């Protein structure tokens, strides 16, 4: 049997390392779990390079490829799980699913995977050839199911995970998109009034030969400036947007922009809670499937699209790998909510990190849903009120000279 080296912690938090013989990594992890140890990392003794889970997981984690939606992947996983749990062979299941897939790109991929599996290639190895569609979370959970002989159960968990991610992403996107769409539409309406309607009133007002009210003068001045410099303004907007995009591609720029996102009133807490929910659920399913804590942390971190939080979690993971406490690492960062820190600390002490972070994920998802419902209820009348004031102010400034003349005529 191969020899594995391992790092773990007992229930008192003491770091333990050693070497054991085992049939597989899964067998070793199961043996350590039976000893009430929290497994941090496992590696084959004969491997001298550090091409282990940590490096393997350091690549892109949860990015769906072009033309393949998360909803499509969720549907595929759900159906595959049902077919395997019903006792159908993998090859037959893949062949049956490929005939029903509408998206040509994804259909071709599944047909290629089915052909490789039919020739004896493992399912996880076949999926690895399409990293633009099947992320590292997906592939390594499939691999864990193959090694443990529990592919059906793993696919059930993966289905629930993808479903939760899909629903959470849809809710957050809806909450953030609606105000932006309404504001963008309002800006277009205001620009139309300023560029097309107000100039017509200006010609009429010049014919009056009267002194115009100050609000009307200001409005006409703004209209004239926008018309005279419209092309220049458009170029400046494109230039600033391009520079902003280039800045956002730098590591420093990403951190600054992501910090601003988390600091936004109302929206910032929603973004942070949704990230915490996604991270917690990912970590839970990885640890529950038998992947050691440190590589599971690295992989779960890679599913996050906020570089500031990624930086914090990477520092925590490095500290855990050096033997520090899990809960203590989260507490020292000073970034994560105390509730999450306490649940992780409890899970670390009882050896139930997977179930505790799952509870944290459920908690934050409910928090996000509550925040979104509150936001939707409050922001609509606020936006409508602000737009009404702006448009009403423009209309009042436009018709003030008419009202003034009417008063003079009386």
Short mmCIF file of C-alpha atoms in Angstrom, two decimals:
data_model
loop_
_atom_site.label_atom_id
_atom_site.label_comp_id
_atom_site.label_asym_id
_atom_site.label_seq_id
_atom_site.Cartn_x
_atom_site.Cartn_y
_atom_site.Cartn_z
CA UNK A 1 0.00 0.00 0.00
CA UNK A 2 1.19 3.54 -0.67
CA UNK A 3 2.39 5.69 2.21
CA UNK A 4 0.72 9.05 2.79
CA UNK A 5 1.88 11.99 4.87
CA UNK A 6 -0.81 14.03 6.56
CA UNK A 7 -1.41 17.12 8.66
CA UNK A 8 -4.36 17.31 11.01
CA UNK A 9 -5.64 18.76 14.29
CA UNK A 10 -7.20 17.07 17.27
CA UNK A 11 -10.21 18.41 19.14
CA UNK A 12 -8.02 20.52 21.41
CA UNK A 13 -6.55 22.30 18.40
CA UNK A 14 -3.14 20.64 18.62
CA UNK A 15 -1.43 20.17 15.27
CA UNK A 16 -0.60 16.57 14.37
CA UNK A 17 1.42 15.31 11.43
CA UNK A 18 2.59 11.85 10.45
CA UNK A 19 2.69 9.08 7.88
CA UNK A 20 0.33 6.14 7.40
CA UNK A 21 -0.24 3.35 4.93
CA UNK A 22 -3.63 3.36 3.22
CA UNK A 23 -5.29 2.02 0.09
CA UNK A 24 -6.20 5.53 -1.02
CA UNK A 25 -6.39 9.13 0.16
CA UNK A 26 -10.09 8.64 0.89
CA UNK A 27 -9.35 5.62 3.08
CA UNK A 28 -6.74 7.59 5.02
CA UNK A 29 -9.07 10.58 5.48
CA UNK A 30 -11.83 8.25 6.71
CA UNK A 31 -9.41 6.65 9.20
CA UNK A 32 -8.34 10.07 10.50
CA UNK A 33 -11.97 11.18 10.80
CA UNK A 34 -12.70 8.11 12.91
CA UNK A 35 -9.95 9.30 15.23
CA UNK A 36 -11.83 12.62 15.59
CA UNK A 37 -9.10 14.51 13.71
CA UNK A 38 -9.64 17.52 11.46
CA UNK A 39 -7.70 16.74 8.28
CA UNK A 40 -5.76 19.71 6.88
CA UNK A 41 -3.85 18.08 4.03
CA UNK A 42 -2.88 14.67 2.65
CA UNK A 43 -0.16 13.79 0.13
CA UNK A 44 1.51 10.63 -1.15
CA UNK A 45 4.92 10.12 0.41
CA UNK A 46 6.61 9.28 -2.90
CA UNK A 47 5.65 12.57 -4.45
CA UNK A 48 8.50 14.99 -4.04
CA UNK A 49 6.91 17.81 -5.99
CA UNK A 50 4.11 19.81 -4.53
CA UNK A 51 1.70 18.98 -7.30
CA UNK A 52 -0.98 18.25 -4.73
CA UNK A 53 -4.51 19.46 -4.14
CA UNK A 54 -3.43 23.00 -3.29
CA UNK A 55 -1.67 23.58 -6.59
CA UNK A 56 -4.27 21.64 -8.51
CA UNK A 57 -7.00 23.81 -7.04
CA UNK A 58 -5.21 27.10 -7.56
CA UNK A 59 -6.59 27.41 -11.07
CA UNK A 60 -9.88 29.02 -12.06
CA UNK A 61 -12.66 27.51 -10.05
CA UNK A 62 -16.18 28.36 -11.00
CA UNK A 63 -16.42 29.95 -14.41
CA UNK A 64 -18.99 28.72 -16.85
CA UNK A 65 -17.78 28.61 -20.43
CA UNK A 66 -19.03 30.75 -23.27
CA UNK A 67 -22.40 29.64 -24.53
CA UNK A 68 -23.02 27.33 -21.54
CA UNK A 69 -25.24 28.83 -18.88
CA UNK A 70 -25.25 27.84 -15.23
CA UNK A 71 -28.91 26.89 -15.65
CA UNK A 72 -27.93 24.44 -18.41
CA UNK A 73 -25.25 22.85 -16.23
CA UNK A 74 -27.72 22.61 -13.35
CA UNK A 75 -30.27 20.87 -15.57
CA UNK A 76 -27.65 18.42 -16.84
CA UNK A 77 -26.41 17.60 -13.34
CA UNK A 78 -29.94 17.15 -11.98
CA UNK A 79 -30.91 14.71 -14.74
CA UNK A 80 -27.62 12.80 -14.56
CA UNK A 81 -28.02 12.42 -10.79
CA UNK A 82 -31.54 11.05 -11.20
CA UNK A 83 -30.49 8.55 -13.88
CA UNK A 84 -27.46 7.23 -11.96
CA UNK A 85 -29.45 6.91 -8.74
CA UNK A 86 -32.07 4.97 -10.72
CA UNK A 87 -29.38 2.42 -11.59
CA UNK A 88 -28.63 3.38 -15.20
CA UNK A 89 -25.00 3.02 -16.37
CA UNK A 90 -23.02 6.25 -16.83
CA UNK A 91 -22.47 5.76 -20.59
CA UNK A 92 -26.16 5.14 -21.22
CA UNK A 93 -27.10 8.16 -19.08
CA UNK A 94 -24.72 10.46 -20.95
CA UNK A 95 -25.93 9.19 -24.31
CA UNK A 96 -29.55 9.75 -23.35
CA UNK A 97 -28.90 13.25 -22.01
CA UNK A 98 -26.90 14.32 -25.07
CA UNK A 99 -29.89 13.68 -27.35
CA UNK A 100 -32.06 16.12 -25.35
CA UNK A 101 -29.57 18.98 -25.03
CA UNK A 102 -30.57 21.98 -27.14
CA UNK A 103 -27.33 24.00 -27.02
CA UNK A 104 -25.08 22.74 -29.79
CA UNK A 105 -21.79 23.53 -28.03
CA UNK A 106 -22.76 21.72 -24.83
CA UNK A 107 -24.30 18.85 -26.78
CA UNK A 108 -21.00 18.27 -28.63
CA UNK A 109 -19.08 18.34 -25.36
CA UNK A 110 -21.31 15.75 -23.68
CA UNK A 111 -21.12 13.52 -26.75
CA UNK A 112 -17.31 13.72 -26.62
CA UNK A 113 -17.31 12.94 -22.90
CA UNK A 114 -19.62 9.97 -23.46
CA UNK A 115 -17.31 8.61 -26.18
CA UNK A 116 -14.27 8.83 -23.89
CA UNK A 117 -16.07 7.19 -20.97
CA UNK A 118 -17.20 4.40 -23.30
CA UNK A 119 -13.52 3.81 -24.19
CA UNK A 120 -12.57 3.42 -20.53
CA UNK A 121 -11.57 6.96 -19.50
CA UNK A 122 -12.88 8.01 -16.10
CA UNK A 123 -15.72 10.53 -16.05
CA UNK A 124 -13.70 13.13 -14.14
CA UNK A 125 -10.73 12.78 -16.50
CA UNK A 126 -13.02 13.23 -19.51
CA UNK A 127 -14.55 16.36 -17.98
CA UNK A 128 -11.11 17.84 -17.31
CA UNK A 129 -10.67 18.44 -21.04
CA UNK A 130 -13.39 21.09 -20.89
CA UNK A 131 -12.36 23.45 -18.07
CA UNK A 132 -14.27 26.30 -19.73
CA UNK A 133 -17.48 24.43 -18.87
CA UNK A 134 -16.72 22.12 -15.91
CA UNK A 135 -14.94 24.01 -13.15
CA UNK A 136 -12.56 22.54 -10.58
CA UNK A 137 -15.30 22.22 -7.96
CA UNK A 138 -17.39 20.14 -10.33
CA UNK A 139 -14.53 17.93 -11.54
CA UNK A 140 -13.04 17.21 -8.12
CA UNK A 141 -16.39 16.38 -6.58
CA UNK A 142 -17.00 13.92 -9.43
CA UNK A 143 -13.55 12.45 -8.77
CA UNK A 144 -14.32 12.14 -5.06
CA UNK A 145 -17.51 10.26 -5.94
CA UNK A 146 -15.62 7.91 -8.24
CA UNK A 147 -13.04 7.10 -5.57
CA UNK A 148 -15.59 6.56 -2.82
CA UNK A 149 -18.08 4.70 -4.99
CA UNK A 150 -20.75 7.26 -4.11
CA UNK A 151 -21.14 9.07 -7.42
CA UNK A 152 -24.91 9.24 -7.09
CA UNK A 153 -24.75 10.84 -3.64
CA UNK A 154 -22.07 13.29 -4.74
CA UNK A 155 -24.15 14.29 -7.76
CA UNK A 156 -27.12 14.87 -5.46
CA UNK A 157 -25.00 17.21 -3.35
CA UNK A 158 -23.60 18.87 -6.47
CA UNK A 159 -27.14 19.44 -7.78
CA UNK A 160 -28.19 21.11 -4.53
CA UNK A 161 -25.02 23.20 -4.58
CA UNK A 162 -25.53 24.38 -8.18
CA UNK A 163 -29.21 25.05 -7.51
CA UNK A 164 -28.41 27.20 -4.47
CA UNK A 165 -25.69 29.06 -6.41
CA UNK A 166 -28.05 29.64 -9.34
CA UNK A 167 -30.91 30.92 -7.18
CA UNK A 168 -28.63 33.16 -5.12
CA UNK A 169 -26.95 34.61 -8.21
CA UNK A 170 -30.32 35.26 -9.85
CA UNK A 171 -31.69 37.07 -6.79
CA UNK A 172 -28.61 39.26 -6.34
CA UNK A 173 -28.40 40.06 -10.05
CA UNK A 174 -32.09 40.99 -10.10
CA UNK A 175 -31.72 43.23 -7.06
CA UNK A 176 -28.71 45.05 -8.51
CA UNK A 177 -29.94 45.24 -12.11
CA UNK A 178 -33.41 46.70 -11.58
CA UNK A 179 -32.27 50.05 -10.08
CA UNK A 180 -29.56 50.43 -12.74
CA UNK A 181 -32.04 49.82 -15.56
CA UNK A 182 -34.53 52.34 -14.14
CA UNK A 183 -31.83 54.98 -13.59
CA UNK A 184 -30.38 54.41 -17.08
CA UNK A 185 -33.84 54.83 -18.62
CA UNK A 186 -34.38 58.01 -16.60
CA UNK A 187 -31.06 59.44 -17.80
CA UNK A 188 -32.03 58.75 -21.41
CA UNK A 189 -35.39 60.49 -20.91
CA UNK A 190 -33.69 63.52 -19.32
CA UNK A 191 -31.13 63.70 -22.13
CA UNK A 192 -33.93 63.54 -24.68
CA UNK A 193 -35.68 66.45 -22.99
CA UNK A 194 -32.48 68.50 -22.81
CA UNK A 195 -31.25 67.79 -26.35
CA UNK A 196 -34.50 67.63 -28.34
CA UNK A 197 -37.31 69.39 -26.49
CA UNK A 198 -35.67 72.29 -24.65
CA UNK A 199 -33.99 73.77 -27.79
CA UNK A 200 -37.47 74.19 -29.35
CA UNK A 201 -38.64 76.12 -26.30
CA UNK A 202 -35.48 78.22 -26.45
CA UNK A 203 -36.42 79.51 -29.94
CA UNK A 204 -39.87 80.44 -28.66
CA UNK A 205 -38.46 82.24 -25.62
CA UNK A 206 -36.08 84.35 -27.73
CA UNK A 207 -39.10 85.67 -29.56
CA UNK A 208 -40.59 86.99 -26.31
CA UNK A 209 -37.84 89.56 -25.89
CA UNK A 210 -38.26 89.29 -22.12
CA UNK A 211 -35.86 88.50 -19.29
CA UNK A 212 -36.05 84.77 -18.54
CA UNK A 213 -36.30 83.37 -15.01
CA UNK A 214 -33.01 82.15 -13.50
CA UNK A 215 -34.03 78.42 -13.45
CA UNK A 216 -34.90 78.64 -17.14
CA UNK A 217 -31.55 80.34 -17.93
CA UNK A 218 -29.67 77.59 -16.09
CA UNK A 219 -31.60 74.87 -17.91
CA UNK A 220 -31.03 76.50 -21.31
CA UNK A 221 -27.33 76.90 -20.50
CA UNK A 222 -27.00 73.22 -19.63
CA UNK A 223 -28.86 72.28 -22.80
CA UNK A 224 -26.57 74.47 -24.94
CA UNK A 225 -23.40 73.06 -23.37
CA UNK A 226 -24.51 69.48 -23.87
CA UNK A 227 -25.43 70.13 -27.51
CA UNK A 228 -22.18 71.97 -28.26
CA UNK A 229 -19.96 69.40 -26.58
CA UNK A 230 -21.98 66.22 -27.04
CA UNK A 231 -19.38 64.49 -29.22
CA UNK A 232 -16.51 65.52 -26.90
CA UNK A 233 -18.47 64.31 -23.88
CA UNK A 234 -19.16 61.00 -25.60
CA UNK A 235 -15.43 60.57 -26.34
CA UNK A 236 -14.54 61.43 -22.72
CA UNK A 237 -17.03 58.87 -21.41
CA UNK A 238 -15.54 56.19 -23.68
CA UNK A 239 -12.00 57.20 -22.65
CA UNK A 240 -12.76 57.22 -18.93
CA UNK A 241 -14.60 53.89 -19.22
CA UNK A 242 -11.63 52.38 -21.08
CA UNK A 243 -9.12 53.64 -18.52
CA UNK A 244 -11.38 52.39 -15.73
CA UNK A 245 -11.55 48.97 -17.38
CA UNK A 246 -7.76 48.80 -17.75
CA UNK A 247 -7.34 49.88 -14.12
CA UNK A 248 -9.78 47.20 -13.00
CA UNK A 249 -7.59 44.58 -14.70
CA UNK A 250 -4.63 45.38 -12.44
CA UNK A 251 -4.33 43.70 -9.03
CA UNK A 252 -4.36 47.04 -7.21
CA UNK A 253 -7.31 48.25 -9.27
CA UNK A 254 -9.33 45.12 -8.59
CA UNK A 255 -8.78 45.42 -4.85
CA UNK A 256 -9.77 49.12 -4.82
CA UNK A 257 -12.89 48.53 -6.93
CA UNK A 258 -13.89 45.46 -4.92
CA UNK A 259 -13.38 47.42 -1.70
CA UNK A 260 -15.66 50.16 -3.03
CA UNK A 261 -18.29 47.55 -3.97
CA UNK A 262 -18.34 46.20 -0.42
CA UNK A 263 -18.54 49.76 0.99
CA UNK A 264 -21.58 50.77 -1.06
CA UNK A 265 -24.59 51.70 1.05
CA UNK A 266 -27.36 49.07 0.91
CA UNK A 267 -25.74 47.10 -1.93
CA UNK A 268 -22.40 46.42 -0.17
CA UNK A 269 -23.85 44.22 2.61
CA UNK A 270 -25.89 42.25 0.05
CA UNK A 271 -22.78 41.58 -2.05
CA UNK A 272 -20.73 40.53 1.00
CA UNK A 273 -23.43 38.23 2.39
CA UNK A 274 -23.95 36.56 -0.99
CA UNK A 275 -20.19 35.92 -1.26
CA UNK A 276 -20.10 34.47 2.25
CA UNK A 277 -23.06 32.21 1.45
CA UNK A 278 -21.44 30.92 -1.75
CA UNK A 279 -18.05 30.36 -0.08
CA UNK A 280 -19.58 28.57 2.92
CA UNK A 281 -21.69 26.26 0.78
CA UNK A 282 -18.75 25.43 -1.49
CA UNK A 283 -16.46 24.69 1.47
CA UNK A 284 -19.14 22.53 3.07
CA UNK A 285 -19.67 20.29 0.04
CA UNK A 286 -15.91 19.93 -0.55
CA UNK A 287 -15.09 18.96 3.06
CA UNK A 288 -18.13 16.70 3.24
CA UNK A 289 -16.96 14.84 0.13
CA UNK A 290 -13.66 14.00 1.82
CA UNK A 291 -11.33 16.72 0.51
CA UNK A 292 -8.92 17.95 3.24
CA UNK A 293 -9.56 21.39 4.72
CA UNK A 294 -6.61 23.35 3.29
CA UNK A 295 -7.12 22.40 -0.38
CA UNK A 296 -10.88 22.72 0.11
CA UNK A 297 -10.33 26.27 1.42
CA UNK A 298 -8.16 27.12 -1.59
CA UNK A 299 -10.71 25.78 -4.04
CA UNK A 300 -13.66 27.45 -2.33
CA UNK A 301 -11.72 30.72 -2.35
CA UNK A 302 -11.30 30.49 -6.11
CA UNK A 303 -15.09 30.61 -6.56
CA UNK A 304 -15.15 34.18 -5.21
CA UNK A 305 -15.08 37.10 -7.63
CA UNK A 306 -14.05 39.74 -5.09
CA UNK A 307 -10.26 40.10 -4.91
CA UNK A 308 -10.30 41.71 -1.45
CA UNK A 309 -12.10 38.75 0.10
CA UNK A 310 -9.92 36.34 -1.91
CA UNK A 311 -6.85 38.03 -0.41
CA UNK A 312 -8.21 37.69 3.13
CA UNK A 313 -9.16 34.03 2.68
CA UNK A 314 -5.79 33.19 1.10
CA UNK A 315 -4.01 34.67 4.13
CA UNK A 316 -6.24 32.63 6.45
CA UNK A 317 -5.59 29.43 4.47
CA UNK A 318 -1.82 30.03 4.60
CA UNK A 319 -2.08 30.49 8.36
CA UNK A 320 -4.06 27.23 8.73
CA UNK A 321 -1.50 25.39 6.61
CA UNK A 322 1.22 26.61 9.00
CA UNK A 323 -0.73 25.10 11.89
CA UNK A 324 -2.88 28.01 13.04
CA UNK A 325 -6.45 27.59 14.20
CA UNK A 326 -9.24 27.84 11.64
CA UNK A 327 -11.59 29.94 13.74
CA UNK A 328 -8.70 32.01 15.06
CA UNK A 329 -7.56 32.75 11.52
CA UNK A 330 -10.99 34.08 10.59
CA UNK A 331 -11.16 36.12 13.80
CA UNK A 332 -7.69 37.67 13.32
CA UNK A 333 -8.58 38.84 9.82
CA UNK A 334 -11.13 41.22 11.36
CA UNK A 335 -13.11 41.04 8.16
CA UNK A 336 -15.66 38.27 8.66
CA UNK A 337 -18.81 38.54 10.81
CA UNK A 338 -18.56 37.27 14.36
CA UNK A 339 -21.41 34.81 13.77
CA UNK A 340 -19.47 33.10 11.00
CA UNK A 341 -16.30 33.04 13.12
CA UNK A 342 -18.16 31.40 16.01
CA UNK A 343 -19.74 28.75 13.81
CA UNK A 344 -16.38 27.87 12.23
CA UNK A 345 -14.74 27.75 15.66
CA UNK A 346 -17.47 25.42 16.92
CA UNK A 347 -17.10 23.22 13.85
CA UNK A 348 -13.33 23.10 14.33
CA UNK A 349 -13.65 21.99 17.94
CA UNK A 350 -16.30 19.34 17.24
CA UNK A 351 -14.91 18.13 13.91
CA UNK A 352 -18.05 19.25 12.09
CA UNK A 353 -16.81 22.17 10.01
CA UNK A 354 -18.75 20.96 6.97
CA UNK A 355 -22.13 21.04 8.74
CA UNK A 356 -21.40 24.32 10.55
CA UNK A 357 -20.39 26.24 7.42
CA UNK A 358 -23.46 24.78 5.69
CA UNK A 359 -25.59 26.35 8.43
CA UNK A 360 -23.70 29.60 7.88
CA UNK A 361 -24.50 29.38 4.15
CA UNK A 362 -28.21 28.87 4.88
CA UNK A 363 -28.16 31.80 7.30
CA UNK A 364 -26.52 34.21 4.85
CA UNK A 365 -28.77 33.15 1.98
CA UNK A 366 -31.81 33.99 4.11
CA UNK A 367 -30.17 37.30 5.05
CA UNK A 368 -29.60 38.10 1.37
CA UNK A 369 -33.20 37.23 0.51
CA UNK A 370 -34.52 39.44 3.32
CA UNK A 371 -32.26 42.33 2.28
CA UNK A 372 -33.32 42.02 -1.36
CA UNK A 373 -37.02 42.00 -0.43
CA UNK A 374 -36.51 45.10 1.73
CA UNK A 375 -34.47 46.80 -0.99
CA UNK A 376 -37.07 46.07 -3.66
CA UNK A 377 -39.83 47.43 -1.43
CA UNK A 378 -38.01 50.67 -0.59
CA UNK A 379 -35.92 51.51 -3.64
CA UNK A 380 -38.73 51.61 -6.21
CA UNK A 381 -40.65 54.52 -4.63
CA UNK A 382 -37.37 56.31 -3.86
CA UNK A 383 -36.15 56.07 -7.46
CA UNK A 384 -39.54 57.09 -8.83
CA UNK A 385 -39.64 60.03 -6.40
CA UNK A 386 -36.16 61.26 -7.35
CA UNK A 387 -36.85 60.89 -11.08
CA UNK A 388 -40.16 62.69 -10.62
CA UNK A 389 -38.43 65.60 -8.87
CA UNK A 390 -35.78 65.90 -11.59
CA UNK A 391 -38.20 65.67 -14.50
CA UNK A 392 -40.70 67.89 -12.69
CA UNK A 393 -37.97 70.46 -12.06
CA UNK A 394 -37.03 70.44 -15.75
CA UNK A 395 -40.64 70.85 -16.83
CA UNK A 396 -41.19 73.68 -14.31
CA UNK A 397 -38.08 75.52 -15.53
CA UNK A 398 -39.27 75.11 -19.12
CA UNK A 399 -42.74 76.56 -18.49
CA UNK A 400 -41.84 79.30 -15.99
CA UNK A 401 -41.59 81.97 -18.73
CA UNK A 402 -45.04 80.96 -19.98
CA UNK A 403 -46.50 81.23 -16.47
CA UNK A 404 -44.74 84.55 -15.99
CA UNK A 405 -46.13 85.97 -19.23
CA UNK A 406 -49.59 84.75 -18.33
CA UNK A 407 -49.35 86.63 -15.04
CA UNK A 408 -48.22 89.82 -16.81
CA UNK A 409 -51.09 89.60 -19.33
CA UNK A 410 -53.59 89.34 -16.48
#
